[in-house]
């Protein structure tokens, strides 16, 4: 059995990954949660003799539970559910080394990562292992952990931890196990499905890879939900150096919507002779364990009261109404976009001040205004109610331009639509009188390869590192130019956590309008409808730099079901 990317979902949740309301419960539309998971785990343990329960990382971060309990609730429920091992994910470092140390001191199972050198943090080094060998039914099972090597760009491990190559680190541990006579080995870690496949192809001695990070939904047959299936469960890989072997690669989607269930049979030589299984949906038909549920209800009370906690103060109205944030620049949109960017700013030395300089937030994700005065946790939750994340990705300039065109493809001056973008690191001029797909007049981009941040024209074939709201990263509101073309996506932190921390740091807030979004109201005239009078061609500073982009009309907005994939996705 296995989980990954649970992200502090202790209570059951609705199909969007948010709190399960009474209406959702009445419709049978509540899923997951620790109590439901406990029931299914017990049922499987009662049905099979030799079982393991593994987690591939990112139990931390994602709901107000994590904000309040900071890992204590995670340790409590993982202990009670009887996990056998945890592969450390990048979000396990969100509270720094000190926060991870507190968590690891309270768990009753081994935490694993073979590619982290923690010699400069001896207290942490003593609390996790590169690998572990467990006795399961008289058989020795080796489990090797690994953590995505760019964790310093995604979280807060500090400067004293060194993250090395995942594949070579796992192979080094596997070699030791093979020498010791262990012939059944599981790699348990958090680096994404693509790397897991690469690891399976380029290692020797690994039998099963239990992964996470990319929130990948693997399923064989017809799944019980409409989430997009990325590959079969398990995905079978033939190792290049031992083509007679097979490696089983699995992942369990996200949030604990499912419980991964893989059945594997080995012969005496440790060779896989049979396998099967599929993720098990934790829906209304799986009862919630009453003891675990009682604990959840008790622990939920202070989490609910968290909404009254004051986190800062604003001297200005932070305007977040739809009439403003869906039609023009709004100061709350600026604040959120700046908070998104700051959460990923990392100085790595040299002239470049950061690896990321742009953030994108859809206006539809900003739900209300914050009045002058105290700012509470509840205020922030009301502004950002979807429990989404702010994610990192790489995107070519041409696709960023298409995203900006999509932002104003359905534009109404007084009401607007949710796809209208607020951003940081860009200065964009629109002319909404022009045809759809040709409404971006100019784009200036904040440089990152510079000692002093300045703005320069968008370059179509240049790759930009961007922070985006998970809804648009997943293609919501027609942003398929992002979802279809992004590279190296990395899930970030919960949106409310990012904004809360930013407000705490910069309170009192005096955020204003900064002319990031400009409008050229020149009336558009189709020259094909002009008379035969000669017209002198106008030369403009077009961000397309002479490229002949013809049809940039964005596709229609995806159906509402896409939010299910997005919020359960990245």
C-alpha positions as a printed Julia matrix, in Angstrom:
570×3 Matrix{Float64}:
   0.0     0.0     0.0
   1.26    3.47   -0.73
   0.42    7.17   -0.68
   2.11   10.35   -1.87
   1.42   14.08   -1.86
  -1.28   13.83    0.81
  -0.64   17.49    1.7
  -2.25   17.58    5.14
  -5.67   16.28    4.0
  -6.75   14.76    7.31
 -10.43   15.61    6.94
 -12.49   14.33    4.04
 -12.68   16.74    1.1
 -14.86   17.46   -1.92
 -14.05   16.81   -5.56
 -12.07   20.05   -5.74
  -9.82   19.12   -2.82
 -11.49   21.7    -0.56
 -13.47   21.28    2.66
 -16.38   18.86    2.41
 -19.61   20.77    3.06
 -22.9    19.37    4.35
 -24.21   19.63    0.79
 -21.24   17.64   -0.53
 -21.81   14.98    2.13
 -25.51   14.75    1.28
 -24.6    14.18   -2.37
 -22.05   11.5    -1.48
 -19.31   13.71   -2.89
 -16.76   13.51   -0.06
 -13.48   11.66   -0.46
 -10.31   10.65    1.32
  -9.2    11.73    4.76
  -7.22    9.87    7.41
 -10.28    8.08    8.85
 -11.33    6.65    5.5
  -7.73    5.68    4.72
  -7.48    3.9     8.09
 -10.52    1.76    7.28
  -9.15    0.64    3.93
  -5.66   -0.03    5.31
  -7.09   -2.26    8.04
  -9.25   -4.08    5.51
  -6.24   -4.79    3.28
  -4.07   -5.9     6.2
  -6.81   -8.32    7.23
  -6.95   -9.7     3.68
  -3.22  -10.15    2.95
  -0.47  -11.74    5.03
   2.57   -9.71    3.99
   1.94   -5.98    3.69
   3.85   -2.72    3.65
   2.46    0.81    3.97
   4.75    3.38    2.36
   4.56    7.13    1.74
   6.53    8.83   -1.04
   6.68   12.29    0.5
   4.9    15.63    0.76
   2.71   14.8     3.71
   3.42   18.41    4.74
   1.72   21.6     3.51
  -1.67   22.13    1.9
  -4.37   23.04    4.45
  -4.9    25.15    7.55
  -4.21   21.98    9.55
  -0.57   22.26    8.59
  -0.52   25.98    9.34
  -1.79   25.27   12.86
  -0.17   21.94   13.79
   3.01   22.27   11.7
   3.61   18.55   11.3
   2.38   17.32   14.69
  -0.95   16.11   13.29
   0.88   14.47   10.39
   3.09   12.49   12.78
   0.09   11.52   14.92
  -2.02   10.09   12.11
   0.85    8.47   10.2
   1.87    6.68   13.4
  -1.66    5.45   14.06
  -2.13    4.24   10.5
   1.07    2.25   10.87
   3.27    3.52    8.07
   6.41    1.42    7.56
   8.56    4.09    5.87
   8.5     7.63    4.48
  10.53    8.92    1.55
  11.21   12.58    2.31
   9.6    15.05   -0.1
  10.56   18.65   -0.78
   7.66   20.01    1.3
   8.92   18.19    4.37
  11.52   21.0     4.46
   8.97   23.84    4.41
   9.51   24.49    8.12
  13.27   24.37    7.7
  15.6    21.86    9.27
  14.27   22.67   12.73
  10.68   21.9    11.73
  11.64   18.62   10.08
  13.62   17.62   13.17
  10.54   18.17   15.37
   8.48   15.98   13.06
  11.02   13.17   12.81
  11.43   13.02   16.58
   7.74   12.15   16.84
   7.34    9.45   14.18
   7.59    5.71   14.8
   8.79    4.71   11.32
  12.02    5.37    9.37
  12.34    8.46    7.18
  14.52    7.87    4.13
  16.61    9.78    1.61
  19.79    8.48    0.01
  20.76   11.69   -1.79
  20.84   14.19    1.1
  24.13   14.95    2.84
  23.18   16.34    6.26
  26.61   16.12    7.88
  26.5    19.85    8.69
  23.15   19.33   10.46
  24.01   16.47   12.85
  20.68   16.55   14.71
  18.79   16.0    11.46
  21.36   13.51   10.17
  20.65   11.27   13.16
  16.93   11.19   12.41
  16.79    9.86    8.85
  18.46    7.04    6.92
  19.54    6.45    3.35
  17.75    3.1     3.37
  16.27    0.44    5.59
  15.86   -3.34    5.45
  12.55   -4.63    6.82
  11.59   -8.21    7.66
   8.24   -8.93    6.02
   6.97  -12.47    6.5
  10.51  -13.74    6.94
  11.77  -12.05    3.78
  14.23   -9.14    3.78
  12.84   -6.16    1.85
  15.2    -3.28    1.11
  13.71    0.22    0.88
  15.8     3.13   -0.44
  14.67    6.75   -0.16
  15.34    9.69   -2.47
  14.32   13.36   -2.61
  14.14   15.68   -5.61
  17.55   17.3    -5.92
  16.21   20.83   -6.59
  14.56   20.94   -3.17
  16.57   24.09   -2.29
  14.69   25.87   -5.1
  11.31   24.57   -3.93
  11.48   24.66   -0.15
  13.62   25.79    2.79
  16.23   23.19    3.62
  18.81   25.87    4.41
  22.39   26.11    3.18
  23.84   23.17    5.11
  22.14   20.31    3.26
  23.55   19.01   -0.01
  21.16   17.3    -2.44
  22.88   15.05   -4.99
  21.77   13.04   -8.02
  18.81   10.82   -7.2
  19.57    7.9    -9.53
  23.23    7.4    -8.68
  22.45    7.71   -4.96
  19.76    5.03   -5.15
  22.05    2.76   -7.16
  24.81    3.1    -4.57
  22.45    1.94   -1.81
  21.08   -0.85   -3.99
  24.62   -2.13   -4.59
  25.19   -2.34   -0.83
  21.95   -4.24   -0.35
  22.7    -6.69   -3.14
  26.13   -7.34   -1.62
  24.4    -8.0     1.72
  22.16  -10.6     0.08
  18.95   -8.56   -0.21
  17.2    -9.43   -3.49
  13.91   -7.56   -3.17
  14.41   -3.79   -3.31
  11.96   -0.87   -3.39
  12.97    2.7    -4.24
  10.68    5.05   -2.31
  10.96    8.7    -3.16
   9.81   12.05   -4.34
  11.12   13.33   -7.66
   8.33   12.9   -10.22
   7.09   10.24  -12.62
   9.53   11.1   -15.43
  12.54   10.69  -13.17
  11.08    7.47  -11.75
  10.9     6.05  -15.29
  14.47    7.17  -15.93
  15.56    5.56  -12.67
  13.87    2.3   -13.64
  15.69    2.26  -16.98
  19.1     3.16  -15.59
  19.5     1.16  -12.39
  20.22   -2.47  -11.56
  18.57   -4.43   -8.78
  15.51   -2.23   -8.2
  12.22   -4.14   -8.36
   9.6    -1.5    -7.5
   9.65    2.3    -7.54
   7.03    4.02   -5.39
   7.06    7.67   -6.39
   5.5    11.06   -5.83
   5.86   14.79   -6.53
   4.24   14.91   -9.99
   0.8    13.88   -8.63
   0.56   11.36  -11.45
  -2.59    9.27  -11.83
  -1.75    5.76  -13.0
  -4.55    3.27  -13.59
  -5.15    0.09  -15.55
  -8.63   -0.2   -17.02
 -11.44    2.32  -16.61
 -10.95    4.51  -13.52
 -13.84    5.37  -11.18
 -13.24    9.13  -11.59
 -12.71   11.34  -14.62
  -9.16   12.31  -13.68
  -6.75   12.0   -16.58
  -4.86    8.71  -16.59
  -1.19    9.3   -17.44
  -0.11    5.67  -17.68
  -0.82    2.09  -16.62
  -0.64    0.9   -13.02
   1.97   -0.35  -12.57
   4.07    1.08  -15.39
   6.47   -1.66  -16.5
  10.02   -0.66  -17.44
  12.8    -2.86  -18.83
  16.17   -1.84  -17.32
  18.79   -1.15  -19.97
  21.55   -3.06  -18.15
  19.43   -6.06  -17.17
  16.81   -6.57  -19.92
  15.73   -9.86  -18.37
  14.28   -7.94  -15.4
  11.22   -5.75  -15.0
  10.74   -2.7   -12.76
   7.25   -1.76  -11.53
   6.69    2.01  -11.23
   3.68    3.26   -9.26
   2.29    6.51   -7.93
  -0.93    7.31   -6.05
  -2.16   10.58   -7.58
  -2.61   13.17   -4.8
  -4.33   14.27   -1.55
  -5.13   10.66   -0.57
  -8.07   10.55   -2.96
  -6.92    6.99   -3.64
  -4.88    4.42   -1.73
  -2.29    2.75   -3.94
  -2.49   -1.05   -3.83
   0.21   -3.07   -5.6
   0.42   -6.85   -5.26
   3.79   -8.41   -6.14
   4.99  -12.02   -5.99
   8.71  -12.91   -5.96
  10.47  -16.24   -6.43
  13.29  -17.42   -4.18
  15.84  -15.53   -6.28
  13.99  -12.24   -5.86
  12.6   -12.2    -9.39
   9.08  -10.85   -9.91
   6.79  -13.65  -11.04
   3.44  -11.84  -10.93
   1.94   -8.47  -10.12
  -1.39   -6.67  -10.09
  -3.45   -4.02   -8.4
  -4.76   -0.5    -8.88
  -5.32    2.6    -6.77
  -8.41    2.19   -4.59
 -10.81    5.15   -4.57
 -11.62    6.34   -1.04
 -15.17    7.51   -1.63
 -18.45    7.43    0.31
 -18.55    3.64    0.15
 -15.48    3.41    2.4
 -16.59    4.11    5.96
 -14.55    6.44    8.13
 -12.85    4.71   11.05
 -14.77    5.97   14.12
 -11.75    6.29   16.42
  -9.67    8.23   13.9
 -12.7    10.34   12.98
 -13.28   11.27   16.62
  -9.68   12.48   16.86
 -10.04   14.48   13.66
 -13.18   16.19   14.93
 -11.47   17.06   18.2
  -8.34   18.4    16.54
 -10.36   20.35   13.97
 -11.8    22.77   16.55
  -8.69   24.95   16.97
  -8.08   24.81   13.22
 -11.53   26.3    12.67
 -10.77   29.01   15.26
  -7.61   29.86   13.36
  -9.7    32.03   11.06
  -9.96   34.66   13.81
  -6.19   35.0    14.26
  -4.78   38.39   13.18
  -1.73   38.02   10.93
  -1.17   41.63    9.93
  -2.63   45.02    9.15
  -3.37   46.97    5.99
  -3.45   50.76    5.8
  -5.13   50.54    2.38
  -8.15   48.76    1.03
  -7.0    45.64   -0.78
  -9.45   45.58   -3.65
 -10.42   42.07   -4.72
 -13.88   42.39   -6.24
 -14.5    40.78   -9.6
 -15.38   44.04  -11.34
 -11.83   45.22  -10.67
  -9.52   42.19  -10.59
 -11.11   40.66  -13.7
 -10.86   43.8   -15.82
  -7.75   45.72  -14.79
  -4.85   45.82  -12.38
  -5.92   45.54   -8.74
  -3.73   46.09   -5.72
  -4.74   42.81   -4.08
  -3.72   41.03   -7.27
  -0.37   42.81   -7.12
   0.13   41.73   -3.51
  -0.72   38.1    -4.24
   1.51   38.03   -7.33
   4.41   39.55   -5.41
   3.93   37.02   -2.61
   3.93   34.19   -5.17
   7.19   35.4    -6.64
   8.94   35.99   -3.33
   8.13   32.46   -2.19
  10.44   31.13   -4.93
  13.14   33.82   -5.1
  16.51   32.18   -4.54
  19.9    33.85   -4.89
  22.51   31.4    -6.14
  25.42   33.8    -6.48
  26.73   35.67   -9.51
  24.99   38.54  -11.26
  21.57   36.88  -11.41
  19.45   38.07   -8.49
  16.99   35.16   -8.8
  16.08   32.16  -10.93
  12.46   33.3   -11.28
  11.12   36.76  -12.1
   7.49   36.32  -13.2
   4.27   35.24  -11.47
   0.76   34.79  -12.88
  -2.52   34.79  -10.92
  -5.95   34.43  -12.51
  -8.39   37.13  -11.43
 -11.08   34.51  -10.88
  -9.04   33.06   -8.05
  -9.29   36.33   -6.1
 -12.69   36.22   -4.43
 -13.17   39.29   -2.24
 -11.81   42.57   -0.88
  -9.9    43.03    2.39
 -10.9    46.22    4.19
  -8.48   48.59    5.91
  -7.46   47.41    9.37
  -6.54   44.03   10.79
  -6.04   41.1     8.42
  -7.08   37.71    9.79
  -6.46   34.18    8.6
 -10.16   34.1     7.74
  -9.77   37.15    5.51
  -7.03   35.42    3.54
  -9.04   32.21    3.28
 -12.02   34.2     1.97
  -9.8    35.76   -0.7
  -8.24   32.4    -1.65
 -10.81   29.71   -0.75
  -9.79   26.93   -3.15
  -6.79   25.5    -1.25
  -4.74   25.71   -4.42
  -0.97   25.95   -4.75
   1.48   28.34   -6.37
   3.58   26.22   -8.72
   6.88   26.72  -10.52
   7.46   25.92  -14.2
   9.49   26.88  -17.29
   7.78   28.3   -20.38
   8.95   29.76  -23.68
   8.11   33.39  -24.35
   5.83   32.54  -27.28
   3.56   30.54  -24.98
   3.64   33.24  -22.32
   2.44   35.63  -25.02
  -0.4    33.25  -25.88
  -1.34   33.11  -22.19
  -1.49   36.91  -22.07
  -3.7    36.88  -25.17
  -5.98   34.37  -23.47
  -6.18   36.71  -20.49
  -8.14   39.24  -22.58
  -9.76   36.88  -25.1
 -13.14   37.21  -23.35
 -13.04   40.76  -22.08
 -15.88   42.86  -20.72
 -15.0    46.27  -19.33
 -17.44   46.23  -16.42
 -17.59   42.57  -15.45
 -14.66   40.7   -16.96
 -13.91   37.0   -16.68
 -11.84   34.9   -14.32
  -9.1    34.34  -16.89
  -7.93   37.97  -16.69
  -4.41   37.78  -15.27
  -2.81   39.7   -12.44
   0.96   39.38  -12.4
   4.36   40.39  -11.11
   7.47   40.85  -13.24
   5.59   41.98  -16.35
   4.39   45.26  -17.83
   1.76   44.51  -20.46
  -0.2    46.85  -22.72
  -3.46   45.55  -24.2
  -5.78   46.92  -26.86
  -9.08   45.1   -26.44
 -10.49   46.78  -29.54
  -8.26   44.55  -31.65
  -9.24   41.02  -32.75
  -9.0    38.15  -30.28
  -5.5    36.71  -30.39
  -3.95   40.05  -31.36
  -4.75   42.19  -28.33
  -1.32   42.28  -26.71
   0.4    45.48  -27.84
   3.64   45.11  -25.88
   5.22   42.99  -23.16
   8.11   43.99  -20.93
   9.67   41.28  -18.75
  11.69   41.75  -15.59
  15.18   40.38  -16.14
  16.68   37.84  -13.78
  20.14   37.55  -15.38
  21.02   40.96  -14.02
  22.39   42.45  -10.83
  19.71   45.16  -10.78
  16.2    44.08  -11.89
  15.0    45.98  -14.94
  12.51   45.4   -17.74
  13.28   44.23  -21.27
  11.16   43.14  -24.26
   9.69   39.64  -24.27
  11.75   37.22  -26.37
   9.64   34.54  -28.0
  12.22   31.75  -28.06
  13.6    32.43  -24.59
  12.61   30.17  -21.7
  11.28   31.95  -18.61
  10.87   30.5   -15.12
   7.42   31.41  -13.83
   5.29   30.95  -10.72
   1.63   30.33  -11.5
  -1.6    29.55   -9.67
  -2.2    25.79   -9.95
  -5.57   26.34  -11.65
  -4.02   27.99  -14.71
  -0.91   25.78  -14.59
  -3.29   22.87  -15.13
  -4.98   24.53  -18.11
  -8.01   26.05  -16.39
  -9.79   29.03  -17.98
  -8.31   28.19  -21.38
  -4.66   28.45  -20.35
  -3.68   25.4   -22.39
  -0.74   27.35  -23.8
   0.71   26.88  -20.32
  -0.44   23.35  -19.48
   0.46   21.93  -22.91
   3.9    23.53  -23.16
   5.33   23.96  -19.66
   8.48   22.17  -18.61
   9.87   21.03  -15.24
   6.68   21.78  -13.25
   7.13   21.83   -9.48
   4.29   21.99   -6.97
   4.61   24.93   -4.59
   3.05   25.79   -1.28
  -0.56   26.39   -0.35
  -1.71   29.78   -1.63
  -3.02   30.98    1.73
   0.21   30.03    3.48
   2.3    31.98    0.97
   0.15   35.1     1.23
  -0.09   34.88    5.03
   3.67   34.76    5.38
   4.1    37.68    2.99
   1.61   39.82    4.93
   3.28   38.97    8.23
   6.61   40.05    6.78
   5.49   43.34    5.21
   2.71   44.5     7.53
   1.43   47.18    7.59
   0.46   46.77    3.94
   0.45   49.85    1.68
   0.17   48.06   -1.68
  -0.94   50.29   -4.54
  -1.42   50.28   -8.3
   1.88   50.16  -10.18
   0.9    50.38  -13.88
   1.71   46.76  -14.54
  -1.39   46.46  -16.76
  -1.99   49.2   -19.33
  -4.63   49.71  -22.0
  -4.24   51.32  -25.41
  -7.73   52.43  -26.35
  -6.89   53.23  -29.97
  -9.82   52.2   -32.12
  -9.01   49.21  -34.26
  -9.61   49.55  -38.0
  -9.38   46.52  -40.25
  -7.28   47.78  -43.18
  -8.91   45.3   -45.55
 -12.1    47.36  -45.22
 -10.31   50.63  -46.03
 -10.65   52.45  -49.35
  -7.93   52.24  -51.96
  -6.13   55.19  -50.39
  -2.5    54.3   -49.71
  -1.78   53.5   -46.09
   1.74   53.85  -44.74
   2.77   50.78  -42.78
   3.33   51.56  -39.12
   6.4    50.08  -37.47
   5.75   49.11  -33.85
   7.85   47.68  -31.09
   5.98   44.38  -31.25
   6.99   41.78  -28.67
   6.68   39.18  -31.4
   9.86   40.69  -32.88
   8.83   40.17  -36.48
   7.54   36.64  -36.01
   4.45   35.98  -38.08
   2.08   34.49  -35.53
  -1.19   34.08  -37.38
  -3.8    32.1   -35.49
  -3.43   32.67  -31.76
  -7.12   32.39  -30.9
  -7.17   30.48  -27.62
  -9.28   27.37  -27.28
 -12.54   27.56  -25.37
 -12.38   27.3   -21.6
 -12.31   23.68  -20.44
 -15.34   22.2   -18.71
 -15.68   22.72  -14.99
 -14.47   19.17  -14.41
 -10.95   20.34  -15.18
 -10.75   21.92  -11.73
 -10.98   18.41  -10.36
  -7.89   17.47  -12.3
  -6.08   20.67  -11.5
  -6.58   20.8    -7.78
  -6.03   17.05   -7.52
  -3.19   17.46  -10.01
  -0.24   19.76   -9.55
